[in-house]
Amino acid sequence: MPALLLTNARLAGRTDRCDILLDGGRIAAVTPAGASAPVPVSTLPEQVDVDGRMVVPGLWDAHTHLTQWAMVRQRLDVSAATSAAHAAALVRDRLDLAAPPTGGTPLVGYGFRWATWPDTPTAAVLDAVAGDVPVVLLSGDLHSAWASTAGLRFLGIAEHPTGLLREEEWMPASPRIVTVDDAVSDALVADAARAAAARGVVGVVDLEVADNLTAWRRRVAGGWDGLRVRAGVWEQHLDAVLDAGLRHGDPLGDPAGSDLVTQGPLKVISDGSLNTLTAYCFEEYAGVAGPDAHGILNIATDHLVPLMTRAHAAGLRCAIHAIGDRANSLALDAFEASGARGSVEHAQLLRPDDVARFAALGVTASVQPEHAMDDRDVTERLWPGRDDRAFPLAELRAAGVTLALGSDAPVAPLDPWVAIASAVTRSRDGRAPWHPEQRIDVRSALEASVDGRPLDLAVGGPADLAVLDADPLALPAAHDDPADLADALRGTAVAGTLVAGRWTHHAL
Ligand SMILES: [Zn+2]
């Protein structure tokens, strides 16, 4: 890899310009603009003038399900369609806007509801806008699908009178859409990585519910170069990771090859979720009675602690899903009892005492601020009188807890600027901020999105960088209205992204 010199860069919180020399995948030097490089380089560096743009450490998403996201992100939302012709127009617009999916997979849409449509959904209506591109649209209840002629062919259906597959016609064909073969999913994941790089992302933690060791070894062998990935492991696949002697951070591929994909944490689900009334709480859900009125604990302490102890002894970290306050309390107990290191995933509802315990135990709070925007109304309804303790980012931050922002994609989009906007404003869709006392500032949100690296760059650190068109730290001063600020942060334009000194996105 040739050395690269980014000239005329600005660092976070600084007004002067500097040159950033990248060599051997590392940040070799940061010098005042125009000064000659103080260190010898392996090759004469290529120079790229970033013209005063801000350069920050590349962004991380601390919680993704990358294959699920890769599949969902290329699906077209047709839920607004008021007729078959309208749905077809949405398909046509999408094909005008972006290339069709690669790897022979169909363009998949979802959400259509044709019961009240004035016209009839037929394969011919889709053929007229999509031609040979296979198109399969899923109904809002997932009980039917509407396919173009090429889409029917993809589904293995040679002849069909209309193209609208209902119930027993659709169910046997549905696995062709819901599950895809490895070559297709790998191509989609590579696409998703390119899209993430265009948002400044250099790394993700992948907590896909799958045999991630096998999947990522295959992708590394296939030349994966999209992002850094920490591949999590589930209990049912833990033996394979331990048998391979993999510790946290060890490369999953050939040790002499790429180190972009490394071993991530043991992922354990300890409770359910708010919307299904299964997050495990100290108090009952509002309006719910019976034995499960506090939610559901999915794993007993006498199972969780030995499991975490075993992972910790083998050099792995632990990522424990906990949403309700009681599940969080028990997860912290388990970190204490096992001595394990790692994170609580979600940490949605916390007692004040447990906020302090996160800090004391050095457990990272891996949080998804966009979920607070999705769930603000349901939180107030189901956890009344406790909603001030929900998504308590400012409280965690003030207590000195390490925060790591993420999306839980596909639940929220894999775009750190969405998470940052929600963390900073607690506002979306023009609504007033929700519990604004739990907002954190832009600097804190950025620091929680760069995998612990200093915002003003560390010489010797990995050459994982994002080149931003605008200075996000300056946005609050320019946007008094939180809704405007949220939009501005969400729209942060990324001019370039580098992983280990190599461009993964280059729009300079
Ligand atoms: Zn998740």
Coordinates of C-alpha atoms and ligand atoms in Angstrom, one line a residue, residues 63-65 207-209 234 267 269 321 345-346 368 371 407-411, ligand 1:
H63 CA -24.3 -3.4 17.2
T64 CA -25.3 -4.7 13.9
H65 CA -26.9 -7.8 12.3
L207 CA -24.0 -9.9 16.1
E208 CA -25.8 -11.8 13.4
V209 CA -27.7 -14.8 14.8
W234 CA -23.5 -17.1 20.1
K267 CA -23.4 -12.5 22.6
I269 CA -29.7 -12.5 25.2
H321 CA -28.4 -8.1 25.8
E345 CA -26.3 -4.3 24.7
H346 CA -29.2 -1.8 24.8
Q368 CA -28.9 2.6 20.1
H371 CA -34.6 3.3 19.3
S407 CA -28.0 0.9 15.3
D408 CA -29.0 -2.7 15.9
A409 CA -29.4 -2.7 12.1
P410 CA -31.8 -3.7 10.6
V411 CA -33.9 -2.3 13.5
Ligands
ZN1 ZN -29.4 -6.9 18.0

